[in-house]
Short mmCIF file of C-alpha atoms in Angstrom, two decimals:
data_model
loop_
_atom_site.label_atom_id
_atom_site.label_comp_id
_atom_site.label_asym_id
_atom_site.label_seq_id
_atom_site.Cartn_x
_atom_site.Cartn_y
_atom_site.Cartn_z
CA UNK A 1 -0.36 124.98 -56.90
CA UNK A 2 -1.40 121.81 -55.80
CA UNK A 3 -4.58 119.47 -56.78
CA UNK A 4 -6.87 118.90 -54.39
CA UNK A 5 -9.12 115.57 -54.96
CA UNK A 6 -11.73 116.29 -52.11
CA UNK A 7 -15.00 118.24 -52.19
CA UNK A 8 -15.07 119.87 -49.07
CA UNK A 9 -18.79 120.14 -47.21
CA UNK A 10 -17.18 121.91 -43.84
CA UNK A 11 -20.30 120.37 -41.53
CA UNK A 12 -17.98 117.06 -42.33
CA UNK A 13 -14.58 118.20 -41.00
CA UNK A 14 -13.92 116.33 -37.55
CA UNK A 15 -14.40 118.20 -34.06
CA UNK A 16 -10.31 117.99 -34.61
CA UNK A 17 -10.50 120.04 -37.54
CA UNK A 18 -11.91 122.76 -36.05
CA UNK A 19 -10.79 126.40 -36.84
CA UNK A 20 -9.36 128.25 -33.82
CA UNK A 21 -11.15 131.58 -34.03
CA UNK A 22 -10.26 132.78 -30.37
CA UNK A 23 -6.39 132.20 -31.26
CA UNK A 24 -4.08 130.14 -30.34
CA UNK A 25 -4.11 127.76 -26.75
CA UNK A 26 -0.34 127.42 -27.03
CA UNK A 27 1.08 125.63 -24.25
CA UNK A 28 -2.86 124.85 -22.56
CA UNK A 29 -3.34 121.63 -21.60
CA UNK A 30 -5.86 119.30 -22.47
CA UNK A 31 -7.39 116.13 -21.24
CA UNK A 32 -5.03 113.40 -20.05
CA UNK A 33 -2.49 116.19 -19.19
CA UNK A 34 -1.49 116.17 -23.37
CA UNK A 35 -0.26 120.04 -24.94
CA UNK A 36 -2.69 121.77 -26.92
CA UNK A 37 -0.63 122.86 -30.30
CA UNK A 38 -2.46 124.26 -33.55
CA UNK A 39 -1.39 123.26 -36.94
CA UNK A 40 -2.47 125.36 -39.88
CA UNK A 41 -1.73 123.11 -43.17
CA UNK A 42 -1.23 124.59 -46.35
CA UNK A 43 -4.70 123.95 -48.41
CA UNK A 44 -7.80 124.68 -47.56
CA UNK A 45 -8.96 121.05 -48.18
CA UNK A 46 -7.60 117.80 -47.03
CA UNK A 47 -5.06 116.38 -49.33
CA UNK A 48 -1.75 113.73 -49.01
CA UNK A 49 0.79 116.24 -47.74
CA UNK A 50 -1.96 116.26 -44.77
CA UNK A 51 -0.91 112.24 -44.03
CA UNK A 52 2.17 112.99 -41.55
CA UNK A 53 -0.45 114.89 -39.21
CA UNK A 54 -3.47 112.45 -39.47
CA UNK A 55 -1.23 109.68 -38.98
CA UNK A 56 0.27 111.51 -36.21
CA UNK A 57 -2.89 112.15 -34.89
CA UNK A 58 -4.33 108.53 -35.45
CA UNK A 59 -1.51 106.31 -34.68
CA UNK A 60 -0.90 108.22 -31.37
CA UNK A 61 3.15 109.40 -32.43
CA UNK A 62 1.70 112.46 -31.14
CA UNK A 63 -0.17 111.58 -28.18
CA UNK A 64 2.87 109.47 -27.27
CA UNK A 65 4.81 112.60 -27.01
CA UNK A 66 1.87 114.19 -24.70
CA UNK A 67 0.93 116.31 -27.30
CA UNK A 68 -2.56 117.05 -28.57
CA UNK A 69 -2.45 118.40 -32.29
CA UNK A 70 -5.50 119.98 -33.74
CA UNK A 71 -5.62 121.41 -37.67
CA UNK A 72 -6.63 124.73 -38.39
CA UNK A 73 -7.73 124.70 -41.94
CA UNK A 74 -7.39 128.59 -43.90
CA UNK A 75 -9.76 130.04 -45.46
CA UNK A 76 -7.95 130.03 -48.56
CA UNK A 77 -4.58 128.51 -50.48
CA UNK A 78 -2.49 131.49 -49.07
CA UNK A 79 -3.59 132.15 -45.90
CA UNK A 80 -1.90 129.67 -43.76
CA UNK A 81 1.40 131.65 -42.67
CA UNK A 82 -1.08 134.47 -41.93
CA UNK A 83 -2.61 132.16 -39.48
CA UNK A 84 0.25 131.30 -37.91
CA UNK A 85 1.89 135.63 -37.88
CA UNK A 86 -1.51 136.40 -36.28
CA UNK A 87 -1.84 134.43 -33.27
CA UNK A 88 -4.21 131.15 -34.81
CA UNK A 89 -1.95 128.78 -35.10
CA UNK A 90 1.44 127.49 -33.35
CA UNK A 91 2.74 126.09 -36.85
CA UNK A 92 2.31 126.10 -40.36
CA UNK A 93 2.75 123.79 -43.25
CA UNK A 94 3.46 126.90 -46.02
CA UNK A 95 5.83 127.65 -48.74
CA UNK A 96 9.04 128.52 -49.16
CA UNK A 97 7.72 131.52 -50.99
CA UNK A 98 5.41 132.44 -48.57
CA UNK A 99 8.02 132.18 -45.85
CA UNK A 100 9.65 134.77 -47.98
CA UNK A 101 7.24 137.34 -48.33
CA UNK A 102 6.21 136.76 -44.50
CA UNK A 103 10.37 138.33 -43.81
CA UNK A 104 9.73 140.89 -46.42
CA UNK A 105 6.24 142.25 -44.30
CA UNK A 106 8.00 141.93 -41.23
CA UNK A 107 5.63 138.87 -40.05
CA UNK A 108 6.86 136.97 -36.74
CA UNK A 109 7.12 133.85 -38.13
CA UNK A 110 9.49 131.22 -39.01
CA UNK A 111 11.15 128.57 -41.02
CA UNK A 112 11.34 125.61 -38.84
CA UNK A 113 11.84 122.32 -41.12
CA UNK A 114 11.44 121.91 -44.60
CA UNK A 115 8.72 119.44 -45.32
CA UNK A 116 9.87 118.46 -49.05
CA UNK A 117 13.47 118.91 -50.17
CA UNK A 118 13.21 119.75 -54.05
CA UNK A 119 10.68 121.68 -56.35
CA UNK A 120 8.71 119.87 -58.80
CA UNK A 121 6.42 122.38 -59.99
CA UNK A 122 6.28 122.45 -63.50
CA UNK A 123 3.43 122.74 -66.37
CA UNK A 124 1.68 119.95 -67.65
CA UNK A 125 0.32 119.29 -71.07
CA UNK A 126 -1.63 116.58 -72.91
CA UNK A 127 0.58 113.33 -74.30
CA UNK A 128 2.83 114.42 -77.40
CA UNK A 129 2.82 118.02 -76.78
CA UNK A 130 6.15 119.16 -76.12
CA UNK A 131 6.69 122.30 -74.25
CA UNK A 132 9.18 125.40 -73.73
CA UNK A 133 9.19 128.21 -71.67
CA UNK A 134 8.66 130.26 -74.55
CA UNK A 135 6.61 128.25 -76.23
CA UNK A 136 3.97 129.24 -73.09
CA UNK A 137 3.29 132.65 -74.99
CA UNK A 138 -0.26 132.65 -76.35
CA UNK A 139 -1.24 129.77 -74.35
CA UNK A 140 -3.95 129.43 -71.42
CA UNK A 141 -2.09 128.56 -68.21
CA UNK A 142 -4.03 126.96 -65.62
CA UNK A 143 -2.83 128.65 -62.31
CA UNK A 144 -3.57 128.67 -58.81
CA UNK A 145 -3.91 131.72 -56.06
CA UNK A 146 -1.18 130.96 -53.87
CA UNK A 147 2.46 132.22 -53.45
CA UNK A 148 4.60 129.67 -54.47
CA UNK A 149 2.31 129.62 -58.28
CA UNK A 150 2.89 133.40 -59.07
CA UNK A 151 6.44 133.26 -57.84
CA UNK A 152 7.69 129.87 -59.84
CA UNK A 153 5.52 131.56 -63.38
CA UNK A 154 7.21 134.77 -63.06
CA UNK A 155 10.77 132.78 -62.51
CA UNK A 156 9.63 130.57 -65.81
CA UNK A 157 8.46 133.19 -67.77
CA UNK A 158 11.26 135.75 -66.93
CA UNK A 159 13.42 133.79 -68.11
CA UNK A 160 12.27 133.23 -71.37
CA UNK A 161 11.87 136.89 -72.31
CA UNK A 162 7.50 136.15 -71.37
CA UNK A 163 5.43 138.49 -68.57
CA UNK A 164 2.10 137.61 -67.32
CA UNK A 165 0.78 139.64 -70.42
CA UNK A 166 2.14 137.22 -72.78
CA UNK A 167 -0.23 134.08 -71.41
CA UNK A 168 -3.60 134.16 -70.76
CA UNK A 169 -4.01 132.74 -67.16
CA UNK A 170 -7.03 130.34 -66.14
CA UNK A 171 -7.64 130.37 -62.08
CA UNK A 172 -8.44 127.41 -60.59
CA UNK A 173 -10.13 126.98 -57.54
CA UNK A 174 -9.89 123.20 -57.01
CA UNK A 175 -7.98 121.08 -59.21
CA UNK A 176 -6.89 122.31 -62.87
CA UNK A 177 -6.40 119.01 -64.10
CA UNK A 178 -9.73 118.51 -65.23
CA UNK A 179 -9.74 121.93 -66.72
CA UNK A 180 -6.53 120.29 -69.32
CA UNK A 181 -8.63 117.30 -69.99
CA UNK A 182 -11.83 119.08 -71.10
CA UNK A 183 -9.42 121.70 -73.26
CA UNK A 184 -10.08 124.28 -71.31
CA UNK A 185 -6.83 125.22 -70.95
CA UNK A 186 -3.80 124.40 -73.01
CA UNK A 187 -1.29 123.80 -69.88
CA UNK A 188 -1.82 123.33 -66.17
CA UNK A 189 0.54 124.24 -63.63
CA UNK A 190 0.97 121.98 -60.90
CA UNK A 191 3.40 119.79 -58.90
CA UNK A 192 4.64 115.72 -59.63
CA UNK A 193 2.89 114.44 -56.72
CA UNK A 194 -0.67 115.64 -57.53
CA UNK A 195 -1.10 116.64 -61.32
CA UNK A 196 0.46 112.92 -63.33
CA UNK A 197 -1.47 110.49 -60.92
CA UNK A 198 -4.48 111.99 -61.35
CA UNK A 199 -4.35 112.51 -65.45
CA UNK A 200 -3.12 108.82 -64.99
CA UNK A 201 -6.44 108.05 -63.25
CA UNK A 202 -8.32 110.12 -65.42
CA UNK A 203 -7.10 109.34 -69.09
CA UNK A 204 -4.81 105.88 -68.55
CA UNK A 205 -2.29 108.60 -69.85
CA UNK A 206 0.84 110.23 -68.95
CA UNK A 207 1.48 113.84 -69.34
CA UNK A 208 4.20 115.97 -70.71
CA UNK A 209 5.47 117.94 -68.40
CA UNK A 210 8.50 120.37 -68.03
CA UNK A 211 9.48 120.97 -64.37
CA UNK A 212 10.29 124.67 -63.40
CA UNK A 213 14.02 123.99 -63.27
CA UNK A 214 14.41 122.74 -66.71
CA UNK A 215 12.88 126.74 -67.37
CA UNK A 216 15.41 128.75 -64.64
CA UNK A 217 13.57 127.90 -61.69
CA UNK A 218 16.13 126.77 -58.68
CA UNK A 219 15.68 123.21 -57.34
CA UNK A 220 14.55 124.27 -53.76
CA UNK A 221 11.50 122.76 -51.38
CA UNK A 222 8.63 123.64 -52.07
CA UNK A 223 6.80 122.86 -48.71
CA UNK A 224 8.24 123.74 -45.42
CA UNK A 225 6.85 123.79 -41.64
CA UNK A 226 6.63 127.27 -40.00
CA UNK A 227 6.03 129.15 -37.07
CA UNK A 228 4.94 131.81 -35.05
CA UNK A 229 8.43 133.67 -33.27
CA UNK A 230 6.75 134.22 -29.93
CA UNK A 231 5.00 130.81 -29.24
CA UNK A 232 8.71 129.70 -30.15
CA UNK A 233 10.49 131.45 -27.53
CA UNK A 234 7.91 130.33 -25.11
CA UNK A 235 7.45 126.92 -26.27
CA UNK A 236 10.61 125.82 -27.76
CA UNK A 237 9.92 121.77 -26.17
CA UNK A 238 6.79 121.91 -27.48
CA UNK A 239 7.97 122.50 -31.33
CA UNK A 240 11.28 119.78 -30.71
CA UNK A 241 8.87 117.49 -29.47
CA UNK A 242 6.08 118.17 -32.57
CA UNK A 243 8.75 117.71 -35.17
CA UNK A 244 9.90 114.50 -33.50
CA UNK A 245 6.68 113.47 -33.36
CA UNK A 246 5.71 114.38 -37.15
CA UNK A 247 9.21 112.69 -38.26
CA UNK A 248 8.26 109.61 -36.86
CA UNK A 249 4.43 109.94 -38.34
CA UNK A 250 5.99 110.93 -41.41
CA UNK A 251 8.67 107.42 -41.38
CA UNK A 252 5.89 105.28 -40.73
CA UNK A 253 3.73 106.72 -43.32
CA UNK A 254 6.68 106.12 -45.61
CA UNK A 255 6.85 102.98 -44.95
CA UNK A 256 3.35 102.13 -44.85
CA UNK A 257 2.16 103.64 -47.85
CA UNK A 258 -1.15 101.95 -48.20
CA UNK A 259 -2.39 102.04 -44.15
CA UNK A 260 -0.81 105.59 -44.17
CA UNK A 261 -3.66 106.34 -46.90
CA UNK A 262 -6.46 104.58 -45.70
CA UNK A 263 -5.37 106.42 -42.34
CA UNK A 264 -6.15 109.55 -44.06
CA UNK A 265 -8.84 108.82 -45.24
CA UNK A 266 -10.91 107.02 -42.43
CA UNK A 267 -9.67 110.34 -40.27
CA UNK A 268 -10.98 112.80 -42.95
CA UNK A 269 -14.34 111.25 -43.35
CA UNK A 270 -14.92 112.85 -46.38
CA UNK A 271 -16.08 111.59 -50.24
CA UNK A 272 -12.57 111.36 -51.99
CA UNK A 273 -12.27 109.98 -55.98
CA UNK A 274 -10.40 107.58 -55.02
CA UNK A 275 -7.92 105.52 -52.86
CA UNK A 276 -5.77 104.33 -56.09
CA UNK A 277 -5.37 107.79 -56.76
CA UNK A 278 -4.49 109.25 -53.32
CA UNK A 279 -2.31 106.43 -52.95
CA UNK A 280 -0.47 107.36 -56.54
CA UNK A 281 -0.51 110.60 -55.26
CA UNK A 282 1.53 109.61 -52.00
CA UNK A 283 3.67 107.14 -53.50
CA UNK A 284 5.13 110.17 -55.57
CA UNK A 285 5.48 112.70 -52.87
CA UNK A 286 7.62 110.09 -50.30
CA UNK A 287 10.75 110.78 -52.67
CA UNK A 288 10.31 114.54 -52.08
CA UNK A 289 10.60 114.46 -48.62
CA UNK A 290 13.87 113.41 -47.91
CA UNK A 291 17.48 115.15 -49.12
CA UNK A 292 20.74 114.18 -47.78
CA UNK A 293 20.77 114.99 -44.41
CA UNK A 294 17.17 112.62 -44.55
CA UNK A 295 14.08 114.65 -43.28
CA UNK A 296 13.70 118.14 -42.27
CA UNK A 297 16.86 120.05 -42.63
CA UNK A 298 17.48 123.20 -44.34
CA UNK A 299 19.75 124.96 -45.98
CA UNK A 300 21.05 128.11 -46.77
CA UNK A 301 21.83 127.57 -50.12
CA UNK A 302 18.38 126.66 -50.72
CA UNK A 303 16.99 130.37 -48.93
CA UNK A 304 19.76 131.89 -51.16
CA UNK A 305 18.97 130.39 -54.25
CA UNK A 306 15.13 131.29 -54.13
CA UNK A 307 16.15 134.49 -52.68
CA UNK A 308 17.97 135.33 -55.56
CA UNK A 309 15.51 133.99 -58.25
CA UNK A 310 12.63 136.28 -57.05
CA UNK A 311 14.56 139.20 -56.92
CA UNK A 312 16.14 138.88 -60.38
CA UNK A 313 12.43 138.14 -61.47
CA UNK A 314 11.06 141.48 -60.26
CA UNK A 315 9.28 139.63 -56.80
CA UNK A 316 11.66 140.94 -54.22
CA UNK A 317 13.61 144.09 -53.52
CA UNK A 318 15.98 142.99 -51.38
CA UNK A 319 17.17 139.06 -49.69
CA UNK A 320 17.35 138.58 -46.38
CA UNK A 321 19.84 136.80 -45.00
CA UNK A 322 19.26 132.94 -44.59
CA UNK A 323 18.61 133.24 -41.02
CA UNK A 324 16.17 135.63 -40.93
CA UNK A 325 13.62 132.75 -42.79
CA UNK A 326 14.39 129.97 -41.16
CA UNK A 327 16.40 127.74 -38.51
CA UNK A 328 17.41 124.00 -37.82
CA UNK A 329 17.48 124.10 -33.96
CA UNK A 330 14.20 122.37 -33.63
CA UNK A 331 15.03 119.96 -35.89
CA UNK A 332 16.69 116.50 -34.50
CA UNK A 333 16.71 117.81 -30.55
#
C-alpha cells in the first residue's frame, strides 16, 4: 500500500534496528536503568510514518520517559501484527485491516491508538485521465501484498459490480509509482502521503487520483498502533508511558517538519532519493494524524464501519464487536 523511497542493504540498519529473533525482552531493563520495549513498524523498509519513533528515539522523548525503544523491522509488508501475536515485538504499527483479521484468527493482540485518523488510499493515474470504479475493468492495477491493499480493492471493486478477475493486477515490491510512469501499469494504488509527492518529484506533475471513499470505501484510519494482550496485562505503564512518549515525538515532529526529516534520515543512515521528497511526503501525512479528539483516539464507529465494509465485500464472515479490536485506555493516561 504504501511507497517506499529507500533501497534497503540490511548490513546498514543501525544496531537499534535490529530484529529480535529470541522474542520479546518486555519489561528487561537496559543500561541507565531505561525499559527495553520492541516496536515492529509496518514496512519492511524505513519510510515517514517511521519519523514519530526515530524522533522519539533521537530527541530522547523516549529516553526521557526511561524507556529504551528498539524497531523490529518484518520480513515483509504484512507481517508486522504477526510479530507482535507471536511474542517479537511489544507493539505494532499495522492496519486497521490487519487488526481485523488478527480478531478473526484469534491472535492476542490489540488495537491500542490509531496512528492516522482517515483513509486516503485511492488509485492514481497519469494527468488528464479521469477515473471510475468501473472504469478499473480491463486495466492493470498496480497493487501491493499487504492487508489493508486487498481489503480497500475488493471494497472498490465490489462496489462497482468488478472482482479481481475483471483487472489485471501488477505486484509491486517497492514502490509502484515508477511502474505508472514507465506505463507499465495503467493505475497505481497507493495512499496521499506517498504516491502525489513522489510523481510530483518525478514528473513536475500532479496525478489524478480517486480516493477509495469516493468508490464505497468508509473513511476510517488506515494506520493504527497495536499490541500483544499479554505484554499488556503485564506491562500496562510501559504502553501509557510509550504512547505518551510517541505523542510528544509525534507533536514535535509536527511541528518541526524539516528537523523531524533530517532526523530520520541522519538515524536511518541509509541512501534515500531525496529530502524534498521525504519532506513532501511528511508534510502530507501530518493532516492524517489528527481527528477531533487530536491524536490517537479511536472509535467505534470507525471498527464498525470497516467491519461492515469487509463483510458485505465477501472478506469477513462475521464483525466482532468494537472492543474486541481495540481500546483507548492507554491512550492520554
Amino acid at each position: 500500500m504504501k511507497l517506499s523511497k529507500w533501497f534497503v542493504a540490511s548490513a546498514l540498519l543501525p544496531l537499534s534496528l535490529a530484529a529480535a529473533c529470541g522474542g520479546s525482552s518486555s519489561g528487561a531493563k537496559a543500561a541507565g536503568g531505561l525499559t527495553k520495549v520492541n516496536v515492529a513498524p509496518d514496512w519492511i523498509a524505513p519510510d515517514i510514518t517511521w519519523i514519530p519513533y526515530t524522533v522519539g528515539i533521537s530527541n530522547g522523548f523516549y529516553k526521557a520517559a526511561g524507556l529504551q525503544v528498539s524497531l523490529v523491522p518484518p520480513p515483509d509488508n504484512s507481517s508486522s501484527v504477526k510479530l507482535v501475536a507471536s511474542g517479537q515485538a511489544d507493539i505494532a504499527e499495522t492496519t486497521l485491516t490487519d487488526q481485523m483479521f488478527a480478531g478473526k484468527e484469534g491472535l492476542p493482540v490489540i488495537s491500542i491508538a490509531n496512528l492516522s485518523q482517515t483513509n486516503n488510499w485511492g488509485f492514481f493515474t497519469v494527468p488528464g485521465k479521469k477515473i471510475t470504479g468501473a472504469s478499473l475493468k480491463g486495466m492493470r492495477v498496480g497493487v501491493f501484498d499487504d492487508a489493508w491493499t486487498k481489503a480497500m480493492l475488493g471494497v472498490v471493486l465490489k462496489t462497482a459490480g468488478l472482482t479481481t478477475k475483471d483487472i489485471q493486477q501488477v505486484t509491486a515490491t517497492d514502490s509502484d509509482v515508477p511502474l505508472l510512469i514507465a506505463n507499465k501499469i495503467d493505475v497505481a494504488t497507493n495512499t496521499t502521503n506517498f504516491a502525489p509527492p513522489a510523481y510530483v518529484q518525478e514528473t513536475g506533475k500532479q496525478p489524478e487520483t480517486l480516493l477509495a471513499t469516493a468508490a464505497g470505501a468508509p473513511d476510517i484510519p488506515i494506520w493504527n498502533y497495536a499490541a500483544n494482550k499479554q505484554w499488556l496485562q503485564k506491562n500496562p505503564e510501559l504502553a501509557r508511558k510509550w504512547l505518551a512518549a510517541t505523542a510528544k515525538a509525534t507533536e514535535w515532529a509536527i511541528a518541526n517538519p524539516e528537523a523531524a526529516v533530517k532526523a530520520y534520515e541522519t538515524f536511518h543512515k541509509l541512501k534515500t532519493t531525496g529530502y524534498a521528497s521525504d519532506l513532501a511526503q511528511w508534510k502530507a501525512t501530518i493532516p492524517l494524524l489528527k481527528g477531533s479528539s487530536g491524536l490517537f483516539t479511536a472509535t467505534d464507529a470507525q471498527w464498525t464501519q470497516l467491519g461492515q465494509a469487509l463483510k458485505d465485500a465477501g472478506q469477513l464472515d462475521k464483525v466482532l464487536p468494537p472492543s474486541d479490536y481495540y481500546t483507548n485506555k492507554y491512550v492520554g493516561n
